[in-house]
C-alpha cells in the first residue's frame, strides 16, 4: 500500500458521511486520502473487504494533547460489537440475510431439509462431505464407541441442587470430563496437541459430541429427578439422546419415532449459523490453542446472556404473562401503542423471513397433537398468527425468531423451557466443532483485539 502526496491530485472537501464521485481507473482498490496529512493511500480490496493491517501505514501527525490516540500500529478500526468486522474466512456456512438463505458447505437447507439426518449434516459440516451409507455407519460406530461417563462426572452433576441451573450443571460436568482426560489438555501435557494433528482433532470432536450428549442427558435427568439411562450402541445419536433423557414410550421403552423424526429435521435446520456470539466466543478461546472442552464452555457461557440464547427465556416469560389465547389481541394492541415490546420477533441478520422458520413451523405442524395439549404453545402460536396478519408488524419486517419457534418444538416434545438453552447447545455443537477443526488447519493466530484508551493521563501523584 503506497502513500503519496496529493499535491498533484484534485482535492475535494467532504465530510465523513459524504459520498464523492471521482474519476479513477476501476480496480479492486480503495482510494483513501488522509485529511490530516494530505497523503494518498491505495488499499487493496479482496472479497469485498480490506485488511485491517493495511491501515497500519496510515500514520497520524504527533498530537501532544492526545498521546493515547497515537499508535505505532497506525490507523485503527473502532468497531464496538464487531458489527462490521470479519475475523476469519470459512467454508462452512453461508447466510444471506437479505434473501433469507442458508447454505451448509454450498448446499441450501431447502435441498437438505427432510432428506438428510443429523449424522449426514454433522459429517458434512465437520469433514466437508455428505457421507456414503458406509461412512455414516462408521461415524455412528465411532460415536457409540466413546466410553460412558466417568462416575466423577456424574457425581459432579448430582452435587447440584435439583432446581439449580442446568447450564451450570453442564459446564461443571464438562469441567469434570476435562479433568478425567487431562492428557487432552495442551497446557497440562506441555505441548501443542492439535495444530498439525488432524487425527487428534477428529478424535476430540467425536469424544465431545458423544460425551456432551450424555452430560446433557444426565443434567436433565438430575433436574427432573428421573433415572439416567445409558446410551445403547444400536441406536442413533438422536434416539440415544431421547433415551438418555427418559423421553420414551412406556410400552416399548424406546423413543417415539415421530419425536425422533422431529428432532432429526430440527437439528438439521439449526446445525450452524455462522459467526454468532457463542461461535465467536468458542473461536476466541480456541485461538489460544486449548482443548475443545475449554472452547465449548466459553460458547455455552456466552449463550446464556439475554442478548443471545438467553433471549428465548425472556420471550417465554413474556408469552406466559399474556395469559390465554383470548388475551392475545390486547397484547398486540399494547405493542402497537408503544406500551410494550413483542419479544421473540426480529433478527439482527434477517430482513425477511428466517428460512429456518418455515421448516421449524413444519416440525410444529407434525406435532400438532402435542401443541394442542399445551396452553402456552397455543398462546404463542395465536400470537404469531396475529402478528403475521397485521400490517404494523409485516411493514416493519418484524418476523418471528426461528430460535424461539425451535424452543416451542422442544416444548411440544416434552422438554420444559429451562432445558431449551441446554438442548440448543447440543444441537449446535456439530457446527461449533466444525469451526474448531477448520480454524486449526491454517496457522492459527491468537485473537487479541485492541482498545482506545479514553481516560486521563499523567495525573499528579498525591500519595
Coordinates of C-alpha atoms in Angstrom, one line a residue:
X1 CA 0.0 0.0 0.0
X2 CA 1.7 3.1 -1.2
X3 CA 1.4 6.6 0.3
X4 CA 2.0 9.6 -1.9
X5 CA 1.4 13.3 -1.7
X6 CA -2.0 14.5 -3.1
X7 CA -0.5 17.8 -4.3
X8 CA -0.9 16.8 -8.0
X9 CA -4.4 15.3 -7.4
X10 CA -7.7 17.2 -7.5
X11 CA -8.8 17.8 -3.9
X12 CA -12.5 17.5 -2.9
X13 CA -13.6 18.5 0.5
X14 CA -16.1 16.0 2.0
X15 CA -17.5 15.1 5.4
X16 CA -17.2 11.6 6.7
X17 CA -20.8 10.9 5.6
X18 CA -20.4 12.2 2.1
X19 CA -20.1 10.1 -1.0
X20 CA -18.0 11.8 -3.6
X21 CA -17.7 10.7 -7.3
X22 CA -14.2 10.9 -8.7
X23 CA -12.8 9.6 -12.0
X24 CA -10.3 6.8 -11.3
X25 CA -9.4 3.5 -13.0
X26 CA -11.8 0.8 -11.9
X27 CA -9.7 -1.6 -9.8
X28 CA -10.2 -3.6 -6.7
X29 CA -8.7 -0.7 -4.7
X30 CA -9.9 1.6 -2.1
X31 CA -8.5 5.1 -2.8
X32 CA -8.1 7.0 0.5
X33 CA -6.8 10.4 1.3
X34 CA -5.8 11.2 5.0
X35 CA -7.2 14.7 5.5
X36 CA -4.7 15.2 8.4
X37 CA -1.6 14.7 6.3
X38 CA -2.8 15.1 2.7
X39 CA -1.3 11.6 1.9
X40 CA -3.0 9.3 -0.6
X41 CA -3.2 5.5 0.0
X42 CA -4.3 2.7 -2.3
X43 CA -5.7 0.0 -0.2
X44 CA -6.4 -3.4 -1.9
X45 CA -9.9 -4.8 -1.8
X46 CA -10.3 -8.5 -1.7
X47 CA -13.7 -10.4 -1.3
X48 CA -15.3 -7.0 -0.7
X49 CA -13.1 -6.4 2.3
X50 CA -9.9 -4.6 3.2
X51 CA -7.3 -6.0 5.6
X52 CA -7.1 -4.1 8.8
X53 CA -3.3 -4.5 8.8
X54 CA -3.2 -2.4 5.5
X55 CA -4.3 0.6 7.6
X56 CA -1.1 0.5 9.7
X57 CA 0.8 2.6 7.2
X58 CA -1.7 5.4 7.7
X59 CA 0.1 7.3 10.5
X60 CA -1.2 10.4 12.2
X61 CA 0.9 13.6 13.0
X62 CA 2.1 13.8 16.5
X63 CA -0.6 15.1 18.8
X64 CA 0.8 16.1 22.2
X65 CA -2.7 16.7 23.6
X66 CA -3.8 13.1 22.9
X67 CA -0.8 10.7 23.2
X68 CA -3.2 7.8 23.8
X69 CA -4.6 8.2 20.3
X70 CA -1.2 7.8 18.8
X71 CA -0.5 4.2 18.0
X72 CA 2.6 2.7 16.5
X73 CA 0.3 0.3 14.7
X74 CA -1.1 3.2 12.6
X75 CA -4.8 3.9 11.9
X76 CA -7.1 1.6 13.9
X77 CA -10.6 0.5 13.3
X78 CA -13.1 1.2 16.0
X79 CA -16.0 -1.3 15.8
X80 CA -17.8 -1.9 19.1
X81 CA -19.6 -5.3 18.9
X82 CA -17.7 -6.2 15.7
X83 CA -20.8 -5.1 13.7
X84 CA -18.8 -4.7 10.5
X85 CA -15.6 -6.7 11.2
X86 CA -14.7 -10.1 9.8
X87 CA -12.2 -12.1 11.9
X88 CA -11.9 -15.3 9.7
X89 CA -12.6 -16.9 6.4
X90 CA -14.8 -20.0 6.4
X91 CA -16.1 -22.6 4.0
X92 CA -18.7 -24.0 6.4
X93 CA -21.9 -21.9 6.5
X94 CA -23.2 -19.1 4.2
X95 CA -26.0 -16.8 5.3
X96 CA -27.7 -14.1 3.1
X97 CA -29.9 -12.1 5.5
X98 CA -31.5 -10.0 2.7
X99 CA -32.5 -13.0 0.6
X100 CA -33.2 -15.3 3.5
X101 CA -30.9 -18.2 2.6
X102 CA -28.6 -20.5 4.5
X103 CA -26.2 -22.9 2.9
X104 CA -24.0 -25.6 4.5
X105 CA -20.8 -26.2 2.5
X106 CA -22.6 -24.9 -0.5
X107 CA -25.8 -26.9 -0.1
X108 CA -29.0 -25.0 0.5
X109 CA -31.1 -26.0 3.6
X110 CA -34.0 -26.1 1.1
X111 CA -32.4 -29.1 -0.5
X112 CA -31.3 -30.7 2.7
X113 CA -34.3 -30.5 4.9
X114 CA -36.3 -33.7 5.2
X115 CA -33.7 -35.6 3.0
X116 CA -30.7 -35.8 5.4
X117 CA -30.4 -36.6 9.0
X118 CA -28.1 -35.4 11.9
X119 CA -25.4 -37.9 11.1
X120 CA -25.2 -36.7 7.5
X121 CA -25.2 -32.9 8.2
X122 CA -22.7 -33.1 11.1
X123 CA -20.4 -35.1 8.8
X124 CA -20.9 -32.5 6.1
X125 CA -20.1 -29.6 8.5
X126 CA -17.1 -31.2 10.2
X127 CA -15.5 -33.1 7.4
X128 CA -16.8 -31.2 4.3
X129 CA -18.7 -34.0 2.5
X130 CA -22.0 -35.8 2.8
X131 CA -21.2 -39.3 3.9
X132 CA -21.9 -42.5 2.0
X133 CA -24.0 -45.1 3.9
X134 CA -20.8 -46.9 4.8
X135 CA -19.2 -43.6 6.1
X136 CA -22.3 -42.7 8.0
X137 CA -22.3 -46.1 9.8
X138 CA -18.6 -45.8 10.5
X139 CA -19.2 -42.4 12.0
X140 CA -22.0 -43.6 14.2
X141 CA -19.9 -46.6 15.3
X142 CA -17.2 -44.2 16.4
X143 CA -19.7 -42.2 18.4
X144 CA -21.1 -45.3 20.1
X145 CA -17.6 -46.5 20.9
X146 CA -17.0 -43.4 23.2
X147 CA -16.7 -44.6 26.8
X148 CA -19.6 -44.0 29.2
X149 CA -19.3 -41.1 31.5
X150 CA -16.8 -41.5 34.4
X151 CA -18.5 -41.7 37.8
X152 CA -16.7 -38.5 38.8
X153 CA -18.6 -36.6 36.1
X154 CA -21.9 -37.9 37.2
X155 CA -21.2 -37.1 40.8
X156 CA -20.3 -33.5 40.0
X157 CA -23.7 -33.1 38.2
X158 CA -25.5 -34.8 41.1
X159 CA -23.9 -32.4 43.6
X160 CA -26.1 -29.6 42.3
X161 CA -29.5 -28.9 43.8
X162 CA -32.1 -30.4 41.5
X163 CA -33.6 -26.9 41.0
X164 CA -30.3 -25.4 40.0
X165 CA -29.1 -24.1 36.7
X166 CA -29.0 -26.8 34.0
X167 CA -26.3 -24.9 32.1
X168 CA -24.3 -24.6 35.3
X169 CA -24.6 -28.4 35.7
X170 CA -23.4 -28.9 32.1
X171 CA -20.4 -26.6 32.5
X172 CA -19.4 -28.4 35.7
X173 CA -19.9 -31.7 34.0
X174 CA -17.7 -30.6 31.1
X175 CA -15.0 -29.4 33.5
X176 CA -15.1 -32.8 35.3
X177 CA -14.9 -34.5 31.9
X178 CA -11.8 -32.5 31.1
X179 CA -10.3 -33.3 34.5
X180 CA -10.5 -37.1 33.9
X181 CA -9.0 -36.6 30.4
X182 CA -6.0 -34.3 31.2
X183 CA -3.9 -35.9 28.6
X184 CA -6.0 -34.0 26.1
X185 CA -5.2 -30.6 27.6
X186 CA -2.2 -28.9 25.9
X187 CA -1.1 -26.9 28.9
X188 CA -1.2 -29.9 31.2
X189 CA 0.8 -32.0 28.7
X190 CA 3.1 -29.1 28.0
X191 CA 3.0 -29.2 24.2
X192 CA 0.9 -28.4 21.2
X193 CA -1.6 -31.3 20.7
X194 CA -3.8 -30.2 17.8
X195 CA -2.2 -27.9 15.3
X196 CA -0.9 -30.2 12.5
X197 CA -2.6 -33.2 14.1
X198 CA -6.0 -33.6 12.4
X199 CA -6.4 -37.2 13.7
X200 CA -6.3 -35.9 17.3
X201 CA -8.7 -33.1 16.4
X202 CA -11.2 -35.6 14.9
X203 CA -10.9 -37.9 18.0
X204 CA -11.7 -35.0 20.3
X205 CA -14.7 -34.0 18.2
X206 CA -16.1 -37.5 18.3
X207 CA -15.4 -37.7 22.1
X208 CA -17.1 -34.4 22.8
X209 CA -20.1 -34.9 20.6
X210 CA -21.0 -38.2 22.3
X211 CA -19.9 -37.2 25.9
X212 CA -21.8 -34.0 25.9
X213 CA -25.0 -35.7 24.7
X214 CA -24.5 -38.0 27.8
X215 CA -23.8 -35.0 30.0
X216 CA -26.9 -33.1 28.8
X217 CA -29.0 -36.2 29.4
X218 CA -27.6 -36.7 32.9
X219 CA -28.2 -33.0 33.7
X220 CA -31.8 -33.2 32.5
X221 CA -32.5 -36.3 34.5
X222 CA -31.0 -34.8 37.6
X223 CA -33.1 -31.6 37.2
X224 CA -36.3 -33.6 36.6
X225 CA -35.5 -36.2 39.3
X226 CA -35.6 -39.2 37.0
X227 CA -33.2 -42.0 36.4
X228 CA -30.4 -41.5 33.8
X229 CA -30.4 -44.2 31.2
X230 CA -27.0 -45.0 29.5
X231 CA -26.9 -44.9 25.7
X232 CA -27.3 -48.1 23.6
X233 CA -24.9 -48.9 20.7
X234 CA -27.7 -50.0 18.3
X235 CA -29.5 -46.6 18.5
X236 CA -28.8 -43.4 16.5
X237 CA -27.4 -40.2 18.1
X238 CA -30.8 -38.6 18.4
X239 CA -32.5 -41.9 19.5
X240 CA -29.9 -42.2 22.3
X241 CA -30.5 -38.6 23.4
X242 CA -34.2 -39.2 23.8
X243 CA -33.5 -42.5 25.5
X244 CA -31.0 -40.8 28.0
X245 CA -33.5 -38.1 28.9
X246 CA -36.2 -40.6 29.5
X247 CA -38.4 -39.5 26.6
X248 CA -39.6 -42.9 25.6
X249 CA -42.8 -44.8 25.0
X250 CA -43.9 -46.6 28.1
X251 CA -44.9 -49.7 26.1
X252 CA -41.6 -50.1 24.1
X253 CA -39.1 -48.3 26.3
X254 CA -37.9 -46.7 23.1
X255 CA -38.2 -43.1 21.8
X256 CA -41.4 -42.3 19.8
X257 CA -40.4 -42.4 16.1
X258 CA -42.4 -39.2 15.5
X259 CA -40.3 -37.4 18.0
X260 CA -37.1 -38.9 16.6
X261 CA -38.0 -37.6 13.2
X262 CA -39.0 -34.2 14.5
X263 CA -35.5 -33.8 16.2
X264 CA -33.8 -35.1 13.1
X265 CA -35.4 -32.4 11.0
X266 CA -35.0 -29.7 13.6
X267 CA -31.3 -30.3 14.3
X268 CA -30.5 -30.2 10.5
X269 CA -32.0 -26.7 10.4
X270 CA -30.2 -25.3 13.4
X271 CA -26.9 -27.1 13.0
X272 CA -24.8 -23.9 12.4
X273 CA -25.5 -20.2 12.0
X274 CA -22.0 -18.9 11.0
X275 CA -20.3 -16.4 13.4
X276 CA -22.8 -16.0 16.2
X277 CA -21.8 -14.6 19.6
X278 CA -21.3 -18.0 21.1
X279 CA -19.4 -19.2 18.0
X280 CA -17.1 -16.2 18.3
X281 CA -16.6 -16.9 22.0
X282 CA -15.7 -20.5 21.1
X283 CA -13.2 -19.4 18.5
X284 CA -11.8 -16.6 20.6
X285 CA -10.9 -19.2 23.2
X286 CA -9.7 -21.6 20.6
X287 CA -7.3 -19.1 19.3
X288 CA -5.0 -19.7 22.3
X289 CA -4.9 -23.4 21.4
X290 CA -6.5 -25.1 24.4
X291 CA -8.6 -28.3 24.3
X292 CA -12.0 -28.3 22.7
X293 CA -13.9 -28.6 26.1
X294 CA -12.5 -25.2 27.2
X295 CA -13.7 -23.7 24.0
X296 CA -17.1 -25.2 24.3
X297 CA -17.5 -23.9 27.9
X298 CA -16.8 -20.4 26.6
X299 CA -19.5 -20.8 24.0
X300 CA -22.1 -22.1 26.5
X301 CA -21.3 -19.2 28.8
X302 CA -21.8 -16.6 26.0
X303 CA -25.1 -18.3 25.0
X304 CA -26.7 -17.8 28.4
X305 CA -26.9 -14.0 28.1
X306 CA -30.2 -12.3 27.4
X307 CA -28.8 -10.8 24.2
X308 CA -28.1 -14.2 22.8
X309 CA -29.5 -17.6 23.7
X310 CA -30.9 -16.3 27.0
X311 CA -33.3 -14.2 25.0
X312 CA -35.5 -17.2 24.5
X313 CA -36.1 -17.5 28.2
X314 CA -37.0 -13.8 28.3
X315 CA -39.5 -14.3 25.5
X316 CA -41.0 -17.3 27.2
X317 CA -41.7 -15.3 30.3
X318 CA -43.4 -12.5 28.4
X319 CA -45.6 -15.0 26.4
X320 CA -46.6 -16.7 29.6
X321 CA -47.6 -13.3 31.0
X322 CA -50.1 -12.8 28.2
X323 CA -52.4 -15.3 29.8
X324 CA -54.7 -17.1 27.3
X325 CA -55.4 -17.1 23.6
X326 CA -58.3 -14.7 24.2
X327 CA -55.8 -12.2 25.7
X328 CA -53.6 -12.1 22.5
X329 CA -55.5 -9.2 20.8
X330 CA -55.0 -7.0 23.8
X331 CA -51.3 -7.8 23.8
X332 CA -51.0 -6.9 20.1
X333 CA -52.8 -3.6 20.8
X334 CA -50.4 -2.7 23.6
X335 CA -47.4 -3.4 21.4
X336 CA -48.7 -1.2 18.6
X337 CA -49.4 1.6 21.1
X338 CA -45.8 1.5 22.1
X339 CA -46.6 0.4 25.7
X340 CA -44.9 -3.0 25.4
X341 CA -42.4 -4.9 23.3
X342 CA -43.0 -8.0 21.3
X343 CA -40.2 -10.4 22.4
X344 CA -39.1 -13.2 20.0
X345 CA -39.6 -11.1 16.9
X346 CA -36.9 -9.6 14.7
X347 CA -33.4 -10.8 14.0
X348 CA -30.0 -9.0 13.6
X349 CA -29.2 -10.9 10.4
X350 CA -32.5 -11.4 8.5
X351 CA -34.5 -8.6 6.8
X352 CA -37.0 -11.2 5.6
X353 CA -38.4 -14.4 6.9
X354 CA -35.7 -16.6 8.5
X355 CA -35.5 -19.6 6.2
X356 CA -35.3 -21.9 9.3
X357 CA -38.6 -20.6 10.5
X358 CA -40.5 -22.2 7.6
X359 CA -39.1 -25.7 8.3
X360 CA -39.4 -25.3 12.1
X361 CA -43.1 -24.5 11.5
X362 CA -43.4 -27.7 9.6
X363 CA -41.9 -29.6 12.5
X364 CA -44.5 -28.0 14.8
X365 CA -47.3 -28.9 12.4
X366 CA -46.2 -32.5 12.7
X367 CA -46.5 -32.2 16.5
X368 CA -50.0 -30.6 16.4
X369 CA -51.4 -33.1 18.8
X370 CA -48.7 -32.2 21.4
X371 CA -49.1 -28.5 20.7
X372 CA -52.9 -28.7 21.3
X373 CA -52.3 -30.1 24.8
X374 CA -50.0 -27.2 25.8
X375 CA -51.7 -23.9 26.8
X376 CA -48.5 -21.9 26.5
X377 CA -47.9 -23.1 22.9
X378 CA -51.4 -22.3 21.9
X379 CA -50.9 -18.7 23.1
X380 CA -47.6 -18.5 21.3
X381 CA -49.0 -19.7 18.0
X382 CA -52.0 -17.4 18.3
X383 CA -49.7 -14.5 18.9
X384 CA -47.7 -15.4 15.8
X385 CA -50.8 -15.7 13.7
X386 CA -52.0 -12.3 14.8
X387 CA -48.6 -10.6 14.2
X388 CA -48.1 -12.2 10.8
X389 CA -51.5 -10.9 9.6
X390 CA -51.0 -7.4 11.0
X391 CA -49.6 -4.7 8.7
X392 CA -47.9 -3.0 11.6
X393 CA -45.5 -5.9 12.1
X394 CA -45.1 -7.0 8.5
X395 CA -44.3 -3.5 7.2
X396 CA -41.6 -3.2 9.9
X397 CA -40.2 -6.6 8.8
X398 CA -40.7 -8.0 12.3
X399 CA -40.6 -11.7 11.6
X400 CA -40.6 -14.4 14.2
X401 CA -37.3 -15.6 15.5
X402 CA -36.6 -19.1 14.4
X403 CA -34.8 -20.0 17.7
X404 CA -38.0 -19.1 19.6
X405 CA -40.0 -21.5 17.5
X406 CA -37.4 -24.2 17.8
X407 CA -37.9 -23.7 21.6
X408 CA -41.7 -24.3 21.0
X409 CA -40.9 -27.5 19.2
X410 CA -38.7 -28.7 22.1
X411 CA -41.6 -27.9 24.5
X412 CA -44.0 -29.8 22.3
X413 CA -41.6 -32.8 22.6
X414 CA -42.0 -32.6 26.3
X415 CA -38.9 -30.6 27.3
X416 CA -39.5 -27.7 29.8
X417 CA -38.4 -24.1 28.9
X418 CA -35.5 -24.4 31.3
X419 CA -33.9 -27.1 29.0
X420 CA -34.2 -25.1 25.8
X421 CA -30.8 -23.5 26.0
X422 CA -29.0 -26.7 27.0
X423 CA -30.6 -28.7 24.2
X424 CA -29.8 -25.8 21.8
X425 CA -26.1 -26.1 22.8
X426 CA -26.2 -29.8 22.0
X427 CA -27.8 -29.2 18.6
X428 CA -25.3 -26.5 17.7
X429 CA -22.2 -28.5 18.9
X430 CA -21.8 -30.1 15.4
X431 CA -21.3 -26.6 13.9
X432 CA -19.0 -25.4 16.7
X433 CA -16.7 -28.3 16.3
X434 CA -16.6 -27.8 12.6
X435 CA -15.4 -24.3 13.1
X436 CA -12.8 -25.6 15.6
X437 CA -11.4 -28.1 13.1
X438 CA -11.4 -25.5 10.3
X439 CA -9.6 -22.9 12.4
X440 CA -6.8 -25.3 13.2
X441 CA -6.0 -26.2 9.6
X442 CA -4.1 -23.0 8.9
X443 CA -1.5 -21.3 11.1
X444 CA -3.8 -20.1 14.0
X445 CA -3.3 -16.6 15.3
X446 CA -4.4 -15.6 18.8
X447 CA -7.3 -13.2 18.8
X448 CA -6.0 -10.0 20.6
X449 CA -8.3 -7.0 19.8
X450 CA -7.2 -3.6 20.9
X451 CA -8.9 -0.7 22.7
X452 CA -8.9 3.0 22.6
X453 CA -7.9 4.5 25.9
X454 CA -10.1 7.5 26.8
X455 CA -9.1 8.0 30.5
X456 CA -6.8 10.6 32.0
X457 CA -3.0 10.6 31.7
X458 CA -0.1 11.9 33.7
X459 CA -2.2 12.7 36.8
X460 CA -0.2 14.2 39.6
X461 CA 0.6 11.7 42.3
X462 CA -0.5 12.8 45.7
X463 CA 0.1 9.6 47.7

